[in-house]
């Protein structure tokens, strides 16, 4: 088994398939930076589906058990269901993270292509709050339709909500109420200091413990133990049997010690930390004619030298370090 310098195995690979998005979430792709003049990657710069499949196949050979497609908005990548079909052939868990704007249309094809499940990002059920957060005036009703379409196509759904104090935290309990008993697991994510464009401040973070407290006051909760090493979300279940919620507390309860994830940007740069600065250029290797053995050696070298644990080191001094943007690496 491939282990890094802190004995962490490589288990998950997150693959960004585009750096473009049709939302301009204020905390992720603020319009002031990602405006009309922003230069997104050119098509030729993106890894092709065949290149992605090749890298993913070799990573699976090194121990990866879970693949996640992300972006930008992955459903904007033309014919993404063909990529799903290619990756489904690798025989490991295959999932996709989306803002669901195109999910109602795409869910049946994604399910038929072999996607195992889907994670939908949805920060508020309140239409005006949601429209303001996505800054594209996109209505929440269409996201909810996408969720229903995915479920109808047989895809299990998780819903991820990033919580920002004073922006959408008033809606935490409403979201819990809405998704209880639906079978869709709702997970709250602490707002993180990724990238350098969102003006992150610690005061904007609503700690996971506070989120649990607020929901517990209305719908009593009890903790559930982790199911496997590297499980990101801390799980809680409703005492009345109405399902579970998850908390992803990268800020107040960092989990670097259990981080088994690697990430590939849409242009084929490999990052071993969400808070990384420079990735490793796999595309250059792939396009220079590297053999499978050479690629495996490169991946192994990168992983076995890995020592990052940014979230555990987070402090005032790390706040202003240069970091890769979430919209580039995909979360
Ligand atoms: N477009 C897809 C989507 O909406 O899920 C995939 C890419 S998006 C960058 C992945 C996730 O990152 C979303 O759930 C988004 O809310 C989350 N995200 C972006 N910036 C974040 C931040 N600063 N802190 C926490 N989560 C963030």
GROMACS .gro file of C-alpha atoms and ligand atoms in nm:
model
  358
    1UNK     CA    1   0.000   0.000   0.000
    2UNK     CA    2   0.118   0.349  -0.084
    3UNK     CA    3   0.162   0.561   0.233
    4UNK     CA    4   0.269   0.924   0.268
    5UNK     CA    5   0.514   1.056   0.529
    6UNK     CA    6   0.230   1.062   0.786
    7UNK     CA    7   0.119   0.705   0.705
    8UNK     CA    8  -0.188   0.814   0.513
    9UNK     CA    9  -0.293   0.592   0.221
   10UNK     CA   10  -0.416   0.727  -0.113
   11UNK     CA   11  -0.785   0.634  -0.123
   12UNK     CA   12  -0.977   0.915  -0.292
   13UNK     CA   13  -0.920   1.098  -0.615
   14UNK     CA   14  -1.115   1.413  -0.697
   15UNK     CA   15  -1.105   1.510  -1.058
   16UNK     CA   16  -1.199   1.856  -1.179
   17UNK     CA   17  -1.329   1.843  -1.534
   18UNK     CA   18  -1.367   2.216  -1.597
   19UNK     CA   19  -1.275   2.542  -1.426
   20UNK     CA   20  -1.595   2.708  -1.555
   21UNK     CA   21  -1.912   2.752  -1.357
   22UNK     CA   22  -2.251   2.909  -1.430
   23UNK     CA   23  -2.279   3.028  -1.068
   24UNK     CA   24  -2.076   3.307  -0.912
   25UNK     CA   25  -2.110   3.205  -0.548
   26UNK     CA   26  -1.982   3.504  -0.358
   27UNK     CA   27  -1.757   3.294  -0.133
   28UNK     CA   28  -1.612   3.086  -0.419
   29UNK     CA   29  -1.609   3.268  -0.754
   30UNK     CA   30  -1.679   3.633  -0.672
   31UNK     CA   31  -1.781   3.831  -0.982
   32UNK     CA   32  -1.524   4.097  -0.906
   33UNK     CA   33  -1.252   3.842  -0.985
   34UNK     CA   34  -1.429   3.594  -1.213
   35UNK     CA   35  -1.587   3.854  -1.438
   36UNK     CA   36  -1.613   3.893  -1.815
   37UNK     CA   37  -1.239   3.938  -1.855
   38UNK     CA   38  -1.139   3.635  -1.654
   39UNK     CA   39  -0.938   3.391  -1.862
   40UNK     CA   40  -1.068   3.039  -1.815
   41UNK     CA   41  -0.878   2.739  -1.946
   42UNK     CA   42  -0.888   2.675  -2.316
   43UNK     CA   43  -1.036   2.341  -2.431
   44UNK     CA   44  -0.696   2.213  -2.541
   45UNK     CA   45  -0.562   2.277  -2.193
   46UNK     CA   46  -0.814   2.042  -2.032
   47UNK     CA   47  -0.729   1.678  -1.985
   48UNK     CA   48  -0.924   1.473  -2.238
   49UNK     CA   49  -1.160   1.200  -2.116
   50UNK     CA   50  -0.906   0.938  -2.226
   51UNK     CA   51  -0.628   1.112  -2.034
   52UNK     CA   52  -0.847   1.134  -1.725
   53UNK     CA   53  -0.942   0.768  -1.749
   54UNK     CA   54  -0.579   0.667  -1.782
   55UNK     CA   55  -0.463   0.862  -1.478
   56UNK     CA   56  -0.763   0.741  -1.277
   57UNK     CA   57  -0.696   0.378  -1.375
   58UNK     CA   58  -0.335   0.402  -1.261
   59UNK     CA   59  -0.445   0.570  -0.937
   60UNK     CA   60  -0.691   0.288  -0.875
   61UNK     CA   61  -0.399   0.049  -0.917
   62UNK     CA   62  -0.225   0.243  -0.638
   63UNK     CA   63  -0.515   0.204  -0.396
   64UNK     CA   64  -0.776   0.465  -0.490
   65UNK     CA   65  -1.122   0.336  -0.400
   66UNK     CA   66  -1.333   0.640  -0.474
   67UNK     CA   67  -1.346   0.882  -0.764
   68UNK     CA   68  -1.533   1.212  -0.753
   69UNK     CA   69  -1.592   1.437  -1.051
   70UNK     CA   70  -1.607   1.806  -0.972
   71UNK     CA   71  -1.525   2.148  -1.117
   72UNK     CA   72  -1.609   2.434  -1.176
   73UNK     CA   73  -1.945   2.290  -1.256
   74UNK     CA   74  -1.883   1.937  -1.390
   75UNK     CA   75  -2.215   1.917  -1.574
   76UNK     CA   76  -2.098   2.204  -1.796
   77UNK     CA   77  -1.832   1.977  -1.949
   78UNK     CA   78  -1.968   1.858  -2.280
   79UNK     CA   79  -2.069   1.488  -2.282
   80UNK     CA   80  -1.955   1.438  -1.924
   81UNK     CA   81  -2.170   1.123  -1.916
   82UNK     CA   82  -1.918   0.962  -2.155
   83UNK     CA   83  -1.647   1.023  -1.899
   84UNK     CA   84  -1.872   0.871  -1.633
   85UNK     CA   85  -1.910   0.565  -1.851
   86UNK     CA   86  -1.533   0.531  -1.896
   87UNK     CA   87  -1.465   0.571  -1.525
   88UNK     CA   88  -1.747   0.338  -1.423
   89UNK     CA   89  -1.549   0.067  -1.598
   90UNK     CA   90  -1.276   0.098  -1.333
   91UNK     CA   91  -1.498  -0.072  -1.077
   92UNK     CA   92  -1.457   0.172  -0.787
   93UNK     CA   93  -1.711   0.406  -0.629
   94UNK     CA   94  -1.790   0.690  -0.865
   95UNK     CA   95  -1.959   1.010  -0.762
   96UNK     CA   96  -2.005   1.369  -0.875
   97UNK     CA   97  -2.045   1.705  -0.702
   98UNK     CA   98  -2.274   1.956  -0.872
   99UNK     CA   99  -2.470   2.274  -0.818
  100UNK     CA  100  -2.761   2.079  -0.975
  101UNK     CA  101  -2.855   2.355  -1.217
  102UNK     CA  102  -2.844   2.102  -1.502
  103UNK     CA  103  -2.918   1.791  -1.299
  104UNK     CA  104  -3.286   1.757  -1.381
  105UNK     CA  105  -3.186   1.723  -1.747
  106UNK     CA  106  -2.875   1.509  -1.698
  107UNK     CA  107  -2.963   1.272  -1.412
  108UNK     CA  108  -3.104   0.983  -1.620
  109UNK     CA  109  -2.799   0.977  -1.852
  110UNK     CA  110  -2.557   0.997  -1.560
  111UNK     CA  111  -2.728   0.710  -1.381
  112UNK     CA  112  -2.738   0.503  -1.699
  113UNK     CA  113  -2.366   0.570  -1.754
  114UNK     CA  114  -2.285   0.415  -1.417
  115UNK     CA  115  -2.261   0.701  -1.169
  116UNK     CA  116  -2.310   0.564  -0.816
  117UNK     CA  117  -2.437   0.875  -0.643
  118UNK     CA  118  -2.440   1.250  -0.650
  119UNK     CA  119  -2.361   1.534  -0.408
  120UNK     CA  120  -2.557   1.853  -0.458
  121UNK     CA  121  -2.433   2.185  -0.324
  122UNK     CA  122  -2.721   2.388  -0.185
  123UNK     CA  123  -2.664   2.661   0.070
  124UNK     CA  124  -3.014   2.786   0.141
  125UNK     CA  125  -3.379   2.700   0.087
  126UNK     CA  126  -3.474   3.064   0.103
  127UNK     CA  127  -3.501   3.173  -0.260
  128UNK     CA  128  -3.371   3.528  -0.217
  129UNK     CA  129  -3.079   3.414   0.002
  130UNK     CA  130  -2.994   3.141  -0.248
  131UNK     CA  131  -3.012   3.375  -0.548
  132UNK     CA  132  -2.789   3.625  -0.368
  133UNK     CA  133  -2.534   3.359  -0.272
  134UNK     CA  134  -2.507   3.206  -0.621
  135UNK     CA  135  -2.503   3.562  -0.762
  136UNK     CA  136  -2.648   3.430  -1.086
  137UNK     CA  137  -3.009   3.482  -0.977
  138UNK     CA  138  -3.063   3.107  -1.000
  139UNK     CA  139  -3.384   2.993  -0.827
  140UNK     CA  140  -3.373   2.732  -0.553
  141UNK     CA  141  -3.678   2.552  -0.697
  142UNK     CA  142  -3.473   2.429  -0.993
  143UNK     CA  143  -3.206   2.284  -0.765
  144UNK     CA  144  -3.475   2.100  -0.569
  145UNK     CA  145  -3.609   1.968  -0.900
  146UNK     CA  146  -3.261   1.844  -0.985
  147UNK     CA  147  -3.241   1.660  -0.653
  148UNK     CA  148  -3.575   1.492  -0.715
  149UNK     CA  149  -3.473   1.397  -1.069
  150UNK     CA  150  -3.154   1.238  -0.941
  151UNK     CA  151  -3.343   1.040  -0.679
  152UNK     CA  152  -3.599   0.934  -0.942
  153UNK     CA  153  -3.313   0.812  -1.162
  154UNK     CA  154  -3.198   0.592  -0.874
  155UNK     CA  155  -2.902   0.805  -0.762
  156UNK     CA  156  -2.858   0.842  -0.385
  157UNK     CA  157  -2.821   1.212  -0.303
  158UNK     CA  158  -2.618   1.399  -0.044
  159UNK     CA  159  -2.672   1.771  -0.001
  160UNK     CA  160  -2.381   1.994   0.105
  161UNK     CA  161  -2.442   2.338   0.253
  162UNK     CA  162  -2.163   2.583   0.324
  163UNK     CA  163  -2.257   2.800   0.620
  164UNK     CA  164  -2.148   3.162   0.640
  165UNK     CA  165  -2.241   3.366   0.945
  166UNK     CA  166  -2.491   3.640   0.879
  167UNK     CA  167  -2.549   3.516   0.524
  168UNK     CA  168  -2.735   3.182   0.544
  169UNK     CA  169  -2.697   3.056   0.901
  170UNK     CA  170  -3.053   3.157   0.988
  171UNK     CA  171  -3.170   2.883   0.752
  172UNK     CA  172  -2.983   2.590   0.912
  173UNK     CA  173  -3.283   2.450   1.098
  174UNK     CA  174  -3.512   2.499   0.794
  175UNK     CA  175  -3.275   2.290   0.586
  176UNK     CA  176  -3.265   2.019   0.852
  177UNK     CA  177  -3.646   2.019   0.863
  178UNK     CA  178  -3.678   1.998   0.485
  179UNK     CA  179  -3.432   1.711   0.433
  180UNK     CA  180  -3.523   1.504   0.742
  181UNK     CA  181  -3.700   1.187   0.639
  182UNK     CA  182  -3.623   1.235   0.268
  183UNK     CA  183  -3.335   0.986   0.266
  184UNK     CA  184  -3.104   1.261   0.132
  185UNK     CA  185  -2.822   1.316   0.381
  186UNK     CA  186  -2.766   1.682   0.457
  187UNK     CA  187  -2.414   1.792   0.543
  188UNK     CA  188  -2.304   2.128   0.669
  189UNK     CA  189  -1.960   2.256   0.574
  190UNK     CA  190  -1.767   2.514   0.771
  191UNK     CA  191  -1.674   2.804   0.549
  192UNK     CA  192  -1.305   2.756   0.468
  193UNK     CA  193  -1.012   2.983   0.386
  194UNK     CA  194  -0.953   2.828   0.046
  195UNK     CA  195  -0.819   3.042  -0.235
  196UNK     CA  196  -0.735   3.408  -0.207
  197UNK     CA  197  -1.038   3.580  -0.355
  198UNK     CA  198  -1.318   3.538  -0.102
  199UNK     CA  199  -1.193   3.764   0.179
  200UNK     CA  200  -1.231   3.486   0.436
  201UNK     CA  201  -1.245   3.582   0.804
  202UNK     CA  202  -1.266   3.350   1.102
  203UNK     CA  203  -1.567   3.548   1.225
  204UNK     CA  204  -1.763   3.429   0.919
  205UNK     CA  205  -1.729   3.064   1.024
  206UNK     CA  206  -2.017   2.905   1.214
  207UNK     CA  207  -1.849   2.622   1.408
  208UNK     CA  208  -1.991   2.273   1.353
  209UNK     CA  209  -2.064   2.245   1.726
  210UNK     CA  210  -2.293   2.547   1.704
  211UNK     CA  211  -2.473   2.402   1.400
  212UNK     CA  212  -2.535   2.077   1.587
  213UNK     CA  213  -2.659   2.272   1.890
  214UNK     CA  214  -2.907   2.471   1.685
  215UNK     CA  215  -3.052   2.165   1.513
  216UNK     CA  216  -3.049   1.957   1.831
  217UNK     CA  217  -3.265   2.220   2.004
  218UNK     CA  218  -3.539   2.155   1.751
  219UNK     CA  219  -3.475   1.796   1.644
  220UNK     CA  220  -3.276   1.603   1.909
  221UNK     CA  221  -2.958   1.442   1.774
  222UNK     CA  222  -2.710   1.176   1.883
  223UNK     CA  223  -2.358   1.111   1.745
  224UNK     CA  224  -2.282   0.821   1.510
  225UNK     CA  225  -1.932   0.672   1.496
  226UNK     CA  226  -1.715   0.698   1.183
  227UNK     CA  227  -1.763   0.417   0.933
  228UNK     CA  228  -1.418   0.420   0.780
  229UNK     CA  229  -1.082   0.591   0.808
  230UNK     CA  230  -1.080   0.919   0.621
  231UNK     CA  231  -1.452   0.982   0.660
  232UNK     CA  232  -1.472   1.357   0.631
  233UNK     CA  233  -1.808   1.427   0.789
  234UNK     CA  234  -1.883   1.384   1.158
  235UNK     CA  235  -2.220   1.213   1.163
  236UNK     CA  236  -2.521   1.275   1.384
  237UNK     CA  237  -2.860   1.104   1.366
  238UNK     CA  238  -3.204   1.225   1.463
  239UNK     CA  239  -3.316   1.047   1.778
  240UNK     CA  240  -3.661   0.998   1.627
  241UNK     CA  241  -3.519   0.792   1.339
  242UNK     CA  242  -3.565   1.057   1.067
  243UNK     CA  243  -3.215   1.004   0.923
  244UNK     CA  244  -2.872   1.163   0.964
  245UNK     CA  245  -2.682   1.483   0.913
  246UNK     CA  246  -2.307   1.535   0.867
  247UNK     CA  247  -2.071   1.813   0.969
  248UNK     CA  248  -1.753   1.892   0.780
  249UNK     CA  249  -1.551   2.092   1.029
  250UNK     CA  250  -1.225   2.156   0.851
  251UNK     CA  251  -1.171   2.479   1.046
  252UNK     CA  252  -1.267   2.394   1.405
  253UNK     CA  253  -1.190   2.019   1.397
  254UNK     CA  254  -0.926   1.964   1.127
  255UNK     CA  255  -0.895   1.611   0.998
  256UNK     CA  256  -0.562   1.618   0.810
  257UNK     CA  257  -0.444   1.312   1.003
  258UNK     CA  258  -0.703   1.109   0.817
  259UNK     CA  259  -0.687   1.283   0.479
  260UNK     CA  260  -0.657   1.025   0.204
  261UNK     CA  261  -0.744   1.258  -0.085
  262UNK     CA  262  -0.561   1.373  -0.392
  263UNK     CA  263  -0.703   1.622  -0.640
  264UNK     CA  264  -0.646   1.679  -1.009
  265UNK     CA  265  -0.726   2.014  -1.166
  266UNK     CA  266  -0.898   2.034  -1.503
  267UNK     CA  267  -0.560   2.094  -1.670
  268UNK     CA  268  -0.407   1.793  -1.503
  269UNK     CA  269  -0.219   1.932  -1.206
  270UNK     CA  270  -0.213   1.700  -0.906
  271UNK     CA  271  -0.260   1.854  -0.561
  272UNK     CA  272  -0.219   1.662  -0.238
  273UNK     CA  273  -0.390   1.930  -0.028
  274UNK     CA  274  -0.692   2.153  -0.083
  275UNK     CA  275  -0.479   2.435   0.049
  276UNK     CA  276  -0.189   2.362  -0.183
  277UNK     CA  277   0.000   2.624  -0.375
  278UNK     CA  278   0.159   2.440  -0.663
  279UNK     CA  279   0.035   2.123  -0.822
  280UNK     CA  280   0.236   1.858  -1.003
  281UNK     CA  281   0.200   1.874  -1.379
  282UNK     CA  282   0.067   1.531  -1.480
  283UNK     CA  283  -0.053   1.657  -1.818
  284UNK     CA  284   0.301   1.737  -1.925
  285UNK     CA  285   0.404   1.383  -1.838
  286UNK     CA  286   0.105   1.227  -2.010
  287UNK     CA  287   0.149   1.437  -2.325
  288UNK     CA  288   0.522   1.378  -2.341
  289UNK     CA  289   0.456   1.010  -2.398
  290UNK     CA  290   0.524   0.872  -2.049
  291UNK     CA  291   0.455   0.501  -2.015
  292UNK     CA  292   0.216   0.364  -1.753
  293UNK     CA  293   0.513   0.259  -1.540
  294UNK     CA  294   0.661   0.607  -1.557
  295UNK     CA  295   0.328   0.761  -1.457
  296UNK     CA  296   0.289   0.516  -1.170
  297UNK     CA  297   0.640   0.601  -1.052
  298UNK     CA  298   0.560   0.974  -1.065
  299UNK     CA  299   0.233   0.935  -0.874
  300UNK     CA  300   0.401   0.715  -0.614
  301UNK     CA  301   0.683   0.961  -0.565
  302UNK     CA  302   0.444   1.252  -0.515
  303UNK     CA  303   0.229   1.061  -0.266
  304UNK     CA  304   0.510   0.905  -0.062
  305UNK     CA  305   0.670   1.248  -0.016
  306UNK     CA  306   0.344   1.411   0.088
  307UNK     CA  307   0.359   1.590   0.423
  308UNK     CA  308   0.083   1.854   0.401
  309UNK     CA  309  -0.151   1.917   0.691
  310UNK     CA  310  -0.258   2.273   0.634
  311UNK     CA  311  -0.578   2.275   0.838
  312UNK     CA  312  -0.395   2.156   1.148
  313UNK     CA  313  -0.145   2.437   1.104
  314UNK     CA  314  -0.401   2.703   1.023
  315UNK     CA  315  -0.332   3.028   1.206
  316UNK     CA  316  -0.319   3.397   1.143
  317UNK     CA  317   0.010   3.338   0.963
  318UNK     CA  318  -0.133   3.088   0.715
  319UNK     CA  319  -0.429   3.310   0.626
  320UNK     CA  320  -0.247   3.511   0.364
  321UNK     CA  321  -0.044   3.231   0.207
  322UNK     CA  322  -0.106   3.191  -0.166
  323UNK     CA  323  -0.357   2.908  -0.220
  324UNK     CA  324  -0.525   2.743  -0.511
  325UNK     CA  325  -0.887   2.852  -0.580
  326UNK     CA  326  -1.170   2.613  -0.492
  327UNK     CA  327  -1.328   2.669  -0.832
  328UNK     CA  328  -1.002   2.552  -0.992
  329UNK     CA  329  -0.948   2.245  -0.778
  330UNK     CA  330  -1.309   2.157  -0.708
  331UNK     CA  331  -1.332   2.097  -0.334
  332LIG     N1  332  -1.990   2.330  -0.899
  332LIG     C1  333  -1.991   2.213  -0.816
  332LIG     C2  334  -2.075   2.236  -0.694
  332LIG     O1  335  -2.138   2.339  -0.682
  332LIG     O2  336  -2.082   2.146  -0.612
  332LIG     C3  337  -1.853   2.159  -0.778
  332LIG     C4  338  -1.745   2.255  -0.744
  332LIG     S1  339  -1.770   2.353  -0.598
  332LIG     C5  340  -1.618   2.443  -0.593
  332LIG     C6  341  -1.753   2.232  -0.471
  332LIG     C7  342  -1.797   2.272  -0.334
  332LIG     O3  343  -1.706   2.363  -0.278
  332LIG     C8  344  -1.933   2.340  -0.324
  332LIG     O4  345  -2.013   2.268  -0.234
  332LIG     C9  346  -1.901   2.475  -0.268
  332LIG     O5  347  -2.004   2.523  -0.186
  332LIG    C10  348  -1.777   2.444  -0.188
  332LIG     N2  349  -1.697   2.561  -0.153
  332LIG    C11  350  -1.648   2.657  -0.234
  332LIG     N3  351  -1.579   2.749  -0.164
  332LIG    C12  352  -1.584   2.710  -0.034
  332LIG    C13  353  -1.532   2.762   0.088
  332LIG     N4  354  -1.461   2.874   0.091
  332LIG     N5  355  -1.553   2.694   0.202
  332LIG    C14  356  -1.627   2.579   0.200
  332LIG     N6  357  -1.677   2.525   0.089
  332LIG    C15  358  -1.658   2.589  -0.026
   0.00000   0.00000   0.00000
